[in-house]
């Protein structure tokens, strides 16, 4: 991802990073929104009617791994500290397929709150600890914006993100 951004293959990608994660100094970040990560479970799951999903409750659950999950590898040490072991059941590059597997009761998925839109699937905020992501529009410092990139940046700053102004404007 980094290489394609700096060589010009990607002119203004949307990057999702963990809120407290560092970023390359060669980039300019325009924060768009923060979003809590959730556990997506089948509506009949034992915890589906709870207000939140404590990390410790994940122990022994079957996990459907999103191949492009921004928290892959990051959450592993936290789960280990909590004594949590999950069994990877399936892997998918597509969130819609991941949600279909969750709806079929094949396991849970770790997903952003606003991505869980599927019949038969419930999103529960993950707590103890909470996980958040920040979505940013990223450009390379010092690189002149093309008219298209300039239009994209202006539109991203004008748009309401889940009912709120872009964080870069606050």
mmCIF file with all atom_site columns, N, CA, C and O in Angstrom, residues 49-98:
data_model
loop_
_atom_site.group_PDB
_atom_site.id
_atom_site.type_symbol
_atom_site.label_atom_id
_atom_site.label_alt_id
_atom_site.label_comp_id
_atom_site.label_asym_id
_atom_site.label_entity_id
_atom_site.label_seq_id
_atom_site.pdbx_PDB_ins_code
_atom_site.Cartn_x
_atom_site.Cartn_y
_atom_site.Cartn_z
_atom_site.occupancy
_atom_site.B_iso_or_equiv
_atom_site.pdbx_formal_charge
_atom_site.auth_seq_id
_atom_site.auth_comp_id
_atom_site.auth_asym_id
_atom_site.auth_atom_id
_atom_site.pdbx_PDB_model_num
ATOM 1   N N  . UNK A 1 49 ? -28.256 -10.492 22.084 1.00 0.00 ? 49 UNK A N  1
ATOM 2   C CA . UNK A 1 49 ? -29.164 -9.547  22.735 1.00 0.00 ? 49 UNK A CA 1
ATOM 3   C C  . UNK A 1 49 ? -28.467 -8.664  23.774 1.00 0.00 ? 49 UNK A C  1
ATOM 4   O O  . UNK A 1 49 ? -29.118 -7.899  24.472 1.00 0.00 ? 49 UNK A O  1
ATOM 5   N N  . UNK A 1 50 ? -27.135 -8.760  23.858 1.00 0.00 ? 50 UNK A N  1
ATOM 6   C CA . UNK A 1 50 ? -26.381 -7.944  24.803 1.00 0.00 ? 50 UNK A CA 1
ATOM 7   C C  . UNK A 1 50 ? -26.111 -6.564  24.202 1.00 0.00 ? 50 UNK A C  1
ATOM 8   O O  . UNK A 1 50 ? -26.156 -6.380  22.991 1.00 0.00 ? 50 UNK A O  1
ATOM 9   N N  . UNK A 1 51 ? -25.793 -5.595  25.066 1.00 0.00 ? 51 UNK A N  1
ATOM 10  C CA . UNK A 1 51 ? -25.496 -4.239  24.602 1.00 0.00 ? 51 UNK A CA 1
ATOM 11  C C  . UNK A 1 51 ? -24.087 -4.141  24.021 1.00 0.00 ? 51 UNK A C  1
ATOM 12  O O  . UNK A 1 51 ? -23.810 -3.282  23.188 1.00 0.00 ? 51 UNK A O  1
ATOM 13  N N  . UNK A 1 52 ? -23.183 -5.021  24.459 1.00 0.00 ? 52 UNK A N  1
ATOM 14  C CA . UNK A 1 52 ? -21.796 -4.998  24.008 1.00 0.00 ? 52 UNK A CA 1
ATOM 15  C C  . UNK A 1 52 ? -21.218 -6.406  24.124 1.00 0.00 ? 52 UNK A C  1
ATOM 16  O O  . UNK A 1 52 ? -21.841 -7.294  24.709 1.00 0.00 ? 52 UNK A O  1
ATOM 17  N N  . UNK A 1 53 ? -20.059 -6.581  23.571 1.00 0.00 ? 53 UNK A N  1
ATOM 18  C CA . UNK A 1 53 ? -19.411 -7.896  23.528 1.00 0.00 ? 53 UNK A CA 1
ATOM 19  C C  . UNK A 1 53 ? -18.020 -7.776  24.155 1.00 0.00 ? 53 UNK A C  1
ATOM 20  O O  . UNK A 1 53 ? -17.099 -7.277  23.516 1.00 0.00 ? 53 UNK A O  1
ATOM 21  N N  . UNK A 1 54 ? -17.851 -8.221  25.408 1.00 0.00 ? 54 UNK A N  1
ATOM 22  C CA . UNK A 1 54 ? -16.524 -8.163  26.036 1.00 0.00 ? 54 UNK A CA 1
ATOM 23  C C  . UNK A 1 54 ? -15.545 -9.099  25.322 1.00 0.00 ? 54 UNK A C  1
ATOM 24  O O  . UNK A 1 54 ? -15.898 -10.215 24.945 1.00 0.00 ? 54 UNK A O  1
ATOM 25  N N  . UNK A 1 55 ? -14.312 -8.641  25.137 1.00 0.00 ? 55 UNK A N  1
ATOM 26  C CA . UNK A 1 55 ? -13.300 -9.423  24.431 1.00 0.00 ? 55 UNK A CA 1
ATOM 27  C C  . UNK A 1 55 ? -13.174 -10.828 25.016 1.00 0.00 ? 55 UNK A C  1
ATOM 28  O O  . UNK A 1 55 ? -13.062 -11.807 24.275 1.00 0.00 ? 55 UNK A O  1
ATOM 29  N N  . UNK A 1 56 ? -13.208 -10.961 26.331 1.00 0.00 ? 56 UNK A N  1
ATOM 30  C CA . UNK A 1 56 ? -13.039 -12.273 26.960 1.00 0.00 ? 56 UNK A CA 1
ATOM 31  C C  . UNK A 1 56 ? -14.095 -13.277 26.507 1.00 0.00 ? 56 UNK A C  1
ATOM 32  O O  . UNK A 1 56 ? -13.849 -14.486 26.499 1.00 0.00 ? 56 UNK A O  1
ATOM 33  N N  . UNK A 1 57 ? -15.271 -12.795 26.099 1.00 0.00 ? 57 UNK A N  1
ATOM 34  C CA . UNK A 1 57 ? -16.348 -13.678 25.652 1.00 0.00 ? 57 UNK A CA 1
ATOM 35  C C  . UNK A 1 57 ? -16.086 -14.283 24.276 1.00 0.00 ? 57 UNK A C  1
ATOM 36  O O  . UNK A 1 57 ? -16.802 -15.179 23.834 1.00 0.00 ? 57 UNK A O  1
ATOM 37  N N  . UNK A 1 58 ? -15.054 -13.801 23.580 1.00 0.00 ? 58 UNK A N  1
ATOM 38  C CA . UNK A 1 58 ? -14.722 -14.333 22.267 1.00 0.00 ? 58 UNK A CA 1
ATOM 39  C C  . UNK A 1 58 ? -14.049 -15.695 22.368 1.00 0.00 ? 58 UNK A C  1
ATOM 40  O O  . UNK A 1 58 ? -13.964 -16.421 21.372 1.00 0.00 ? 58 UNK A O  1
ATOM 41  N N  . UNK A 1 59 ? -13.563 -16.057 23.551 1.00 0.00 ? 59 UNK A N  1
ATOM 42  C CA . UNK A 1 59 ? -12.818 -17.298 23.719 1.00 0.00 ? 59 UNK A CA 1
ATOM 43  C C  . UNK A 1 59 ? -13.618 -18.502 23.232 1.00 0.00 ? 59 UNK A C  1
ATOM 44  O O  . UNK A 1 59 ? -14.770 -18.688 23.607 1.00 0.00 ? 59 UNK A O  1
ATOM 45  N N  . UNK A 1 60 ? -12.995 -19.291 22.380 1.00 0.00 ? 60 UNK A N  1
ATOM 46  C CA . UNK A 1 60 ? -13.609 -20.509 21.868 1.00 0.00 ? 60 UNK A CA 1
ATOM 47  C C  . UNK A 1 60 ? -14.525 -20.303 20.671 1.00 0.00 ? 60 UNK A C  1
ATOM 48  O O  . UNK A 1 60 ? -15.007 -21.281 20.093 1.00 0.00 ? 60 UNK A O  1
ATOM 49  N N  . UNK A 1 61 ? -14.757 -19.060 20.285 1.00 0.00 ? 61 UNK A N  1
ATOM 50  C CA . UNK A 1 61 ? -15.662 -18.792 19.159 1.00 0.00 ? 61 UNK A CA 1
ATOM 51  C C  . UNK A 1 61 ? -14.967 -19.068 17.818 1.00 0.00 ? 61 UNK A C  1
ATOM 52  O O  . UNK A 1 61 ? -13.751 -18.972 17.698 1.00 0.00 ? 61 UNK A O  1
ATOM 53  N N  . UNK A 1 62 ? -15.781 -19.375 16.823 1.00 0.00 ? 62 UNK A N  1
ATOM 54  C CA . UNK A 1 62 ? -15.286 -19.559 15.451 1.00 0.00 ? 62 UNK A CA 1
ATOM 55  C C  . UNK A 1 62 ? -15.246 -18.188 14.777 1.00 0.00 ? 62 UNK A C  1
ATOM 56  O O  . UNK A 1 62 ? -16.211 -17.437 14.833 1.00 0.00 ? 62 UNK A O  1
ATOM 57  N N  . UNK A 1 63 ? -14.120 -17.899 14.124 1.00 0.00 ? 63 UNK A N  1
ATOM 58  C CA . UNK A 1 63 ? -13.848 -16.584 13.564 1.00 0.00 ? 63 UNK A CA 1
ATOM 59  C C  . UNK A 1 63 ? -13.832 -16.641 12.042 1.00 0.00 ? 63 UNK A C  1
ATOM 60  O O  . UNK A 1 63 ? -13.186 -17.500 11.453 1.00 0.00 ? 63 UNK A O  1
ATOM 61  N N  . UNK A 1 64 ? -14.542 -15.698 11.416 1.00 0.00 ? 64 UNK A N  1
ATOM 62  C CA . UNK A 1 64 ? -14.491 -15.544 9.966  1.00 0.00 ? 64 UNK A CA 1
ATOM 63  C C  . UNK A 1 64 ? -13.581 -14.343 9.702  1.00 0.00 ? 64 UNK A C  1
ATOM 64  O O  . UNK A 1 64 ? -13.923 -13.212 10.031 1.00 0.00 ? 64 UNK A O  1
ATOM 65  N N  . UNK A 1 65 ? -12.436 -14.622 9.140  1.00 0.00 ? 65 UNK A N  1
ATOM 66  C CA . UNK A 1 65 ? -11.376 -13.621 8.989  1.00 0.00 ? 65 UNK A CA 1
ATOM 67  C C  . UNK A 1 65 ? -11.578 -12.794 7.723  1.00 0.00 ? 65 UNK A C  1
ATOM 68  O O  . UNK A 1 65 ? -11.669 -13.338 6.626  1.00 0.00 ? 65 UNK A O  1
ATOM 69  N N  . UNK A 1 66 ? -11.666 -11.478 7.896  1.00 0.00 ? 66 UNK A N  1
ATOM 70  C CA . UNK A 1 66 ? -11.678 -10.549 6.764  1.00 0.00 ? 66 UNK A CA 1
ATOM 71  C C  . UNK A 1 66 ? -10.233 -10.353 6.320  1.00 0.00 ? 66 UNK A C  1
ATOM 72  O O  . UNK A 1 66 ? -9.413  -9.845  7.078  1.00 0.00 ? 66 UNK A O  1
ATOM 73  N N  . UNK A 1 67 ? -9.904  -10.746 5.117  1.00 0.00 ? 67 UNK A N  1
ATOM 74  C CA . UNK A 1 67 ? -8.518  -10.721 4.634  1.00 0.00 ? 67 UNK A CA 1
ATOM 75  C C  . UNK A 1 67 ? -7.892  -9.324  4.717  1.00 0.00 ? 67 UNK A C  1
ATOM 76  O O  . UNK A 1 67 ? -6.698  -9.194  4.926  1.00 0.00 ? 67 UNK A O  1
ATOM 77  N N  . UNK A 1 68 ? -8.692  -8.280  4.552  1.00 0.00 ? 68 UNK A N  1
ATOM 78  C CA . UNK A 1 68 ? -8.158  -6.917  4.560  1.00 0.00 ? 68 UNK A CA 1
ATOM 79  C C  . UNK A 1 68 ? -8.481  -6.178  5.864  1.00 0.00 ? 68 UNK A C  1
ATOM 80  O O  . UNK A 1 68 ? -8.525  -4.949  5.878  1.00 0.00 ? 68 UNK A O  1
ATOM 81  N N  . UNK A 1 69 ? -8.670  -6.924  6.926  1.00 0.00 ? 69 UNK A N  1
ATOM 82  C CA . UNK A 1 69 ? -9.007  -6.313  8.210  1.00 0.00 ? 69 UNK A CA 1
ATOM 83  C C  . UNK A 1 69 ? -7.847  -5.446  8.704  1.00 0.00 ? 69 UNK A C  1
ATOM 84  O O  . UNK A 1 69 ? -6.703  -5.895  8.773  1.00 0.00 ? 69 UNK A O  1
ATOM 85  N N  . UNK A 1 70 ? -8.159  -4.190  9.043  1.00 0.00 ? 70 UNK A N  1
ATOM 86  C CA . UNK A 1 70 ? -7.145  -3.249  9.491  1.00 0.00 ? 70 UNK A CA 1
ATOM 87  C C  . UNK A 1 70 ? -6.579  -3.597  10.863 1.00 0.00 ? 70 UNK A C  1
ATOM 88  O O  . UNK A 1 70 ? -5.573  -3.052  11.285 1.00 0.00 ? 70 UNK A O  1
ATOM 89  N N  . UNK A 1 71 ? -7.204  -4.522  11.563 1.00 0.00 ? 71 UNK A N  1
ATOM 90  C CA . UNK A 1 71 ? -6.738  -4.915  12.894 1.00 0.00 ? 71 UNK A CA 1
ATOM 91  C C  . UNK A 1 71 ? -6.055  -6.284  12.896 1.00 0.00 ? 71 UNK A C  1
ATOM 92  O O  . UNK A 1 71 ? -5.680  -6.771  13.950 1.00 0.00 ? 71 UNK A O  1
ATOM 93  N N  . UNK A 1 72 ? -5.907  -6.887  11.718 1.00 0.00 ? 72 UNK A N  1
ATOM 94  C CA . UNK A 1 72 ? -5.241  -8.193  11.639 1.00 0.00 ? 72 UNK A CA 1
ATOM 95  C C  . UNK A 1 72 ? -3.833  -8.063  12.212 1.00 0.00 ? 72 UNK A C  1
ATOM 96  O O  . UNK A 1 72 ? -3.079  -7.176  11.845 1.00 0.00 ? 72 UNK A O  1
ATOM 97  N N  . UNK A 1 73 ? -3.492  -8.927  13.133 1.00 0.00 ? 73 UNK A N  1
ATOM 98  C CA . UNK A 1 73 ? -2.189  -8.890  13.773 1.00 0.00 ? 73 UNK A CA 1
ATOM 99  C C  . UNK A 1 73 ? -2.130  -7.970  14.981 1.00 0.00 ? 73 UNK A C  1
ATOM 100 O O  . UNK A 1 73 ? -1.469  -8.269  15.958 1.00 0.00 ? 73 UNK A O  1
ATOM 101 N N  . UNK A 1 74 ? -2.843  -6.843  14.937 1.00 0.00 ? 74 UNK A N  1
ATOM 102 C CA . UNK A 1 74 ? -2.828  -5.881  16.023 1.00 0.00 ? 74 UNK A CA 1
ATOM 103 C C  . UNK A 1 74 ? -3.554  -6.426  17.252 1.00 0.00 ? 74 UNK A C  1
ATOM 104 O O  . UNK A 1 74 ? -3.086  -6.287  18.374 1.00 0.00 ? 74 UNK A O  1
ATOM 105 N N  . UNK A 1 75 ? -4.691  -7.021  17.042 1.00 0.00 ? 75 UNK A N  1
ATOM 106 C CA . UNK A 1 75 ? -5.516  -7.488  18.162 1.00 0.00 ? 75 UNK A CA 1
ATOM 107 C C  . UNK A 1 75 ? -4.990  -8.780  18.778 1.00 0.00 ? 75 UNK A C  1
ATOM 108 O O  . UNK A 1 75 ? -5.360  -9.122  19.900 1.00 0.00 ? 75 UNK A O  1
ATOM 109 N N  . UNK A 1 76 ? -4.108  -9.486  18.069 1.00 0.00 ? 76 UNK A N  1
ATOM 110 C CA . UNK A 1 76 ? -3.644  -10.793 18.537 1.00 0.00 ? 76 UNK A CA 1
ATOM 111 C C  . UNK A 1 76 ? -3.054  -10.740 19.952 1.00 0.00 ? 76 UNK A C  1
ATOM 112 O O  . UNK A 1 76 ? -3.379  -11.572 20.792 1.00 0.00 ? 76 UNK A O  1
ATOM 113 N N  . UNK A 1 77 ? -2.183  -9.773  20.215 1.00 0.00 ? 77 UNK A N  1
ATOM 114 C CA . UNK A 1 77 ? -1.555  -9.716  21.545 1.00 0.00 ? 77 UNK A CA 1
ATOM 115 C C  . UNK A 1 77 ? -2.574  -9.349  22.626 1.00 0.00 ? 77 UNK A C  1
ATOM 116 O O  . UNK A 1 77 ? -2.470  -9.794  23.761 1.00 0.00 ? 77 UNK A O  1
ATOM 117 N N  . UNK A 1 78 ? -3.579  -8.562  22.280 1.00 0.00 ? 78 UNK A N  1
ATOM 118 C CA . UNK A 1 78 ? -4.620  -8.205  23.250 1.00 0.00 ? 78 UNK A CA 1
ATOM 119 C C  . UNK A 1 78 ? -5.449  -9.434  23.590 1.00 0.00 ? 78 UNK A C  1
ATOM 120 O O  . UNK A 1 78 ? -5.751  -9.698  24.756 1.00 0.00 ? 78 UNK A O  1
ATOM 121 N N  . UNK A 1 79 ? -5.811  -10.204 22.564 1.00 0.00 ? 79 UNK A N  1
ATOM 122 C CA . UNK A 1 79 ? -6.566  -11.438 22.811 1.00 0.00 ? 79 UNK A CA 1
ATOM 123 C C  . UNK A 1 79 ? -5.745  -12.403 23.662 1.00 0.00 ? 79 UNK A C  1
ATOM 124 O O  . UNK A 1 79 ? -6.274  -13.019 24.593 1.00 0.00 ? 79 UNK A O  1
ATOM 125 N N  . UNK A 1 80 ? -4.463  -12.516 23.368 1.00 0.00 ? 80 UNK A N  1
ATOM 126 C CA . UNK A 1 80 ? -3.589  -13.417 24.129 1.00 0.00 ? 80 UNK A CA 1
ATOM 127 C C  . UNK A 1 80 ? -3.534  -13.002 25.598 1.00 0.00 ? 80 UNK A C  1
ATOM 128 O O  . UNK A 1 80 ? -3.623  -13.836 26.491 1.00 0.00 ? 80 UNK A O  1
ATOM 129 N N  . UNK A 1 81 ? -3.391  -11.678 25.848 1.00 0.00 ? 81 UNK A N  1
ATOM 130 C CA . UNK A 1 81 ? -3.371  -11.165 27.221 1.00 0.00 ? 81 UNK A CA 1
ATOM 131 C C  . UNK A 1 81 ? -4.652  -11.511 27.977 1.00 0.00 ? 81 UNK A C  1
ATOM 132 O O  . UNK A 1 81 ? -4.631  -11.723 29.184 1.00 0.00 ? 81 UNK A O  1
ATOM 133 N N  . UNK A 1 82 ? -5.773  -11.542 27.265 1.00 0.00 ? 82 UNK A N  1
ATOM 134 C CA . UNK A 1 82 ? -7.074  -11.839 27.878 1.00 0.00 ? 82 UNK A CA 1
ATOM 135 C C  . UNK A 1 82 ? -7.348  -13.337 27.947 1.00 0.00 ? 82 UNK A C  1
ATOM 136 O O  . UNK A 1 82 ? -8.410  -13.754 28.401 1.00 0.00 ? 82 UNK A O  1
ATOM 137 N N  . UNK A 1 83 ? -6.402  -14.162 27.453 1.00 0.00 ? 83 UNK A N  1
ATOM 138 C CA . UNK A 1 83 ? -6.595  -15.607 27.460 1.00 0.00 ? 83 UNK A CA 1
ATOM 139 C C  . UNK A 1 83 ? -7.614  -16.076 26.433 1.00 0.00 ? 83 UNK A C  1
ATOM 140 O O  . UNK A 1 83 ? -8.256  -17.107 26.617 1.00 0.00 ? 83 UNK A O  1
ATOM 141 N N  . UNK A 1 84 ? -7.744  -15.330 25.349 1.00 0.00 ? 84 UNK A N  1
ATOM 142 C CA . UNK A 1 84 ? -8.749  -15.630 24.330 1.00 0.00 ? 84 UNK A CA 1
ATOM 143 C C  . UNK A 1 84 ? -8.102  -16.341 23.145 1.00 0.00 ? 84 UNK A C  1
ATOM 144 O O  . UNK A 1 84 ? -7.094  -15.886 22.600 1.00 0.00 ? 84 UNK A O  1
ATOM 145 N N  . UNK A 1 85 ? -8.704  -17.454 22.769 1.00 0.00 ? 85 UNK A N  1
ATOM 146 C CA . UNK A 1 85 ? -8.301  -18.177 21.565 1.00 0.00 ? 85 UNK A CA 1
ATOM 147 C C  . UNK A 1 85 ? -9.536  -18.377 20.708 1.00 0.00 ? 85 UNK A C  1
ATOM 148 O O  . UNK A 1 85 ? -10.554 -18.896 21.187 1.00 0.00 ? 85 UNK A O  1
ATOM 149 N N  . UNK A 1 86 ? -9.449  -17.938 19.465 1.00 0.00 ? 86 UNK A N  1
ATOM 150 C CA . UNK A 1 86 ? -10.542 -18.124 18.509 1.00 0.00 ? 86 UNK A CA 1
ATOM 151 C C  . UNK A 1 86 ? -10.078 -19.083 17.419 1.00 0.00 ? 86 UNK A C  1
ATOM 152 O O  . UNK A 1 86 ? -8.896  -19.126 17.093 1.00 0.00 ? 86 UNK A O  1
ATOM 153 N N  . UNK A 1 87 ? -11.014 -19.818 16.872 1.00 0.00 ? 87 UNK A N  1
ATOM 154 C CA . UNK A 1 87 ? -10.705 -20.765 15.817 1.00 0.00 ? 87 UNK A CA 1
ATOM 155 C C  . UNK A 1 87 ? -11.055 -20.155 14.469 1.00 0.00 ? 87 UNK A C  1
ATOM 156 O O  . UNK A 1 87 ? -12.228 -19.905 14.199 1.00 0.00 ? 87 UNK A O  1
ATOM 157 N N  . UNK A 1 88 ? -10.047 -19.901 13.615 1.00 0.00 ? 88 UNK A N  1
ATOM 158 C CA . UNK A 1 88 ? -10.368 -19.396 12.283 1.00 0.00 ? 88 UNK A CA 1
ATOM 159 C C  . UNK A 1 88 ? -11.169 -20.450 11.514 1.00 0.00 ? 88 UNK A C  1
ATOM 160 O O  . UNK A 1 88 ? -10.739 -21.591 11.376 1.00 0.00 ? 88 UNK A O  1
ATOM 161 N N  . UNK A 1 89 ? -12.353 -20.063 11.061 1.00 0.00 ? 89 UNK A N  1
ATOM 162 C CA . UNK A 1 89 ? -13.218 -21.006 10.354 1.00 0.00 ? 89 UNK A CA 1
ATOM 163 C C  . UNK A 1 89 ? -13.146 -20.795 8.844  1.00 0.00 ? 89 UNK A C  1
ATOM 164 O O  . UNK A 1 89 ? -13.064 -21.758 8.078  1.00 0.00 ? 89 UNK A O  1
ATOM 165 N N  . UNK A 1 90 ? -13.195 -19.535 8.426  1.00 0.00 ? 90 UNK A N  1
ATOM 166 C CA . UNK A 1 90 ? -13.173 -19.186 7.007  1.00 0.00 ? 90 UNK A CA 1
ATOM 167 C C  . UNK A 1 90 ? -12.441 -17.865 6.828  1.00 0.00 ? 90 UNK A C  1
ATOM 168 O O  . UNK A 1 90 ? -12.320 -17.076 7.757  1.00 0.00 ? 90 UNK A O  1
ATOM 169 N N  . UNK A 1 91 ? -11.970 -17.629 5.594  1.00 0.00 ? 91 UNK A N  1
ATOM 170 C CA . UNK A 1 91 ? -11.318 -16.381 5.225  1.00 0.00 ? 91 UNK A CA 1
ATOM 171 C C  . UNK A 1 91 ? -12.047 -15.825 4.011  1.00 0.00 ? 91 UNK A C  1
ATOM 172 O O  . UNK A 1 91 ? -12.463 -16.573 3.131  1.00 0.00 ? 91 UNK A O  1
ATOM 173 N N  . UNK A 1 92 ? -12.202 -14.514 3.969  1.00 0.00 ? 92 UNK A N  1
ATOM 174 C CA . UNK A 1 92 ? -12.863 -13.902 2.825  1.00 0.00 ? 92 UNK A CA 1
ATOM 175 C C  . UNK A 1 92 ? -12.264 -12.531 2.538  1.00 0.00 ? 92 UNK A C  1
ATOM 176 O O  . UNK A 1 92 ? -11.943 -11.787 3.458  1.00 0.00 ? 92 UNK A O  1
ATOM 177 N N  . UNK A 1 93 ? -12.135 -12.203 1.262  1.00 0.00 ? 93 UNK A N  1
ATOM 178 C CA . UNK A 1 93 ? -11.681 -10.878 0.856  1.00 0.00 ? 93 UNK A CA 1
ATOM 179 C C  . UNK A 1 93 ? -12.835 -9.896  0.754  1.00 0.00 ? 93 UNK A C  1
ATOM 180 O O  . UNK A 1 93 ? -12.624 -8.703  0.616  1.00 0.00 ? 93 UNK A O  1
ATOM 181 N N  . UNK A 1 94 ? -14.057 -10.393 0.808  1.00 0.00 ? 94 UNK A N  1
ATOM 182 C CA . UNK A 1 94 ? -15.226 -9.541  0.609  1.00 0.00 ? 94 UNK A CA 1
ATOM 183 C C  . UNK A 1 94 ? -16.083 -9.501  1.858  1.00 0.00 ? 94 UNK A C  1
ATOM 184 O O  . UNK A 1 94 ? -16.438 -10.531 2.431  1.00 0.00 ? 94 UNK A O  1
ATOM 185 N N  . UNK A 1 95 ? -16.443 -8.287  2.279  1.00 0.00 ? 95 UNK A N  1
ATOM 186 C CA . UNK A 1 95 ? -17.270 -8.122  3.472  1.00 0.00 ? 95 UNK A CA 1
ATOM 187 C C  . UNK A 1 95 ? -18.669 -8.709  3.273  1.00 0.00 ? 95 UNK A C  1
ATOM 188 O O  . UNK A 1 95 ? -19.246 -9.244  4.222  1.00 0.00 ? 95 UNK A O  1
ATOM 189 N N  . UNK A 1 96 ? -19.233 -8.623  2.079  1.00 0.00 ? 96 UNK A N  1
ATOM 190 C CA . UNK A 1 96 ? -20.575 -9.177  1.862  1.00 0.00 ? 96 UNK A CA 1
ATOM 191 C C  . UNK A 1 96 ? -20.568 -10.690 2.030  1.00 0.00 ? 96 UNK A C  1
ATOM 192 O O  . UNK A 1 96 ? -21.500 -11.265 2.596  1.00 0.00 ? 96 UNK A O  1
ATOM 193 N N  . UNK A 1 97 ? -19.515 -11.358 1.589  1.00 0.00 ? 97 UNK A N  1
ATOM 194 C CA . UNK A 1 97 ? -19.423 -12.807 1.780  1.00 0.00 ? 97 UNK A CA 1
ATOM 195 C C  . UNK A 1 97 ? -19.210 -13.129 3.260  1.00 0.00 ? 97 UNK A C  1
ATOM 196 O O  . UNK A 1 97 ? -19.777 -14.093 3.779  1.00 0.00 ? 97 UNK A O  1
ATOM 197 N N  . UNK A 1 98 ? -18.384 -12.325 3.917  1.00 0.00 ? 98 UNK A N  1
ATOM 198 C CA . UNK A 1 98 ? -18.158 -12.513 5.357  1.00 0.00 ? 98 UNK A CA 1
ATOM 199 C C  . UNK A 1 98 ? -19.481 -12.421 6.105  1.00 0.00 ? 98 UNK A C  1
ATOM 200 O O  . UNK A 1 98 ? -19.802 -13.279 6.938  1.00 0.00 ? 98 UNK A O  1
#
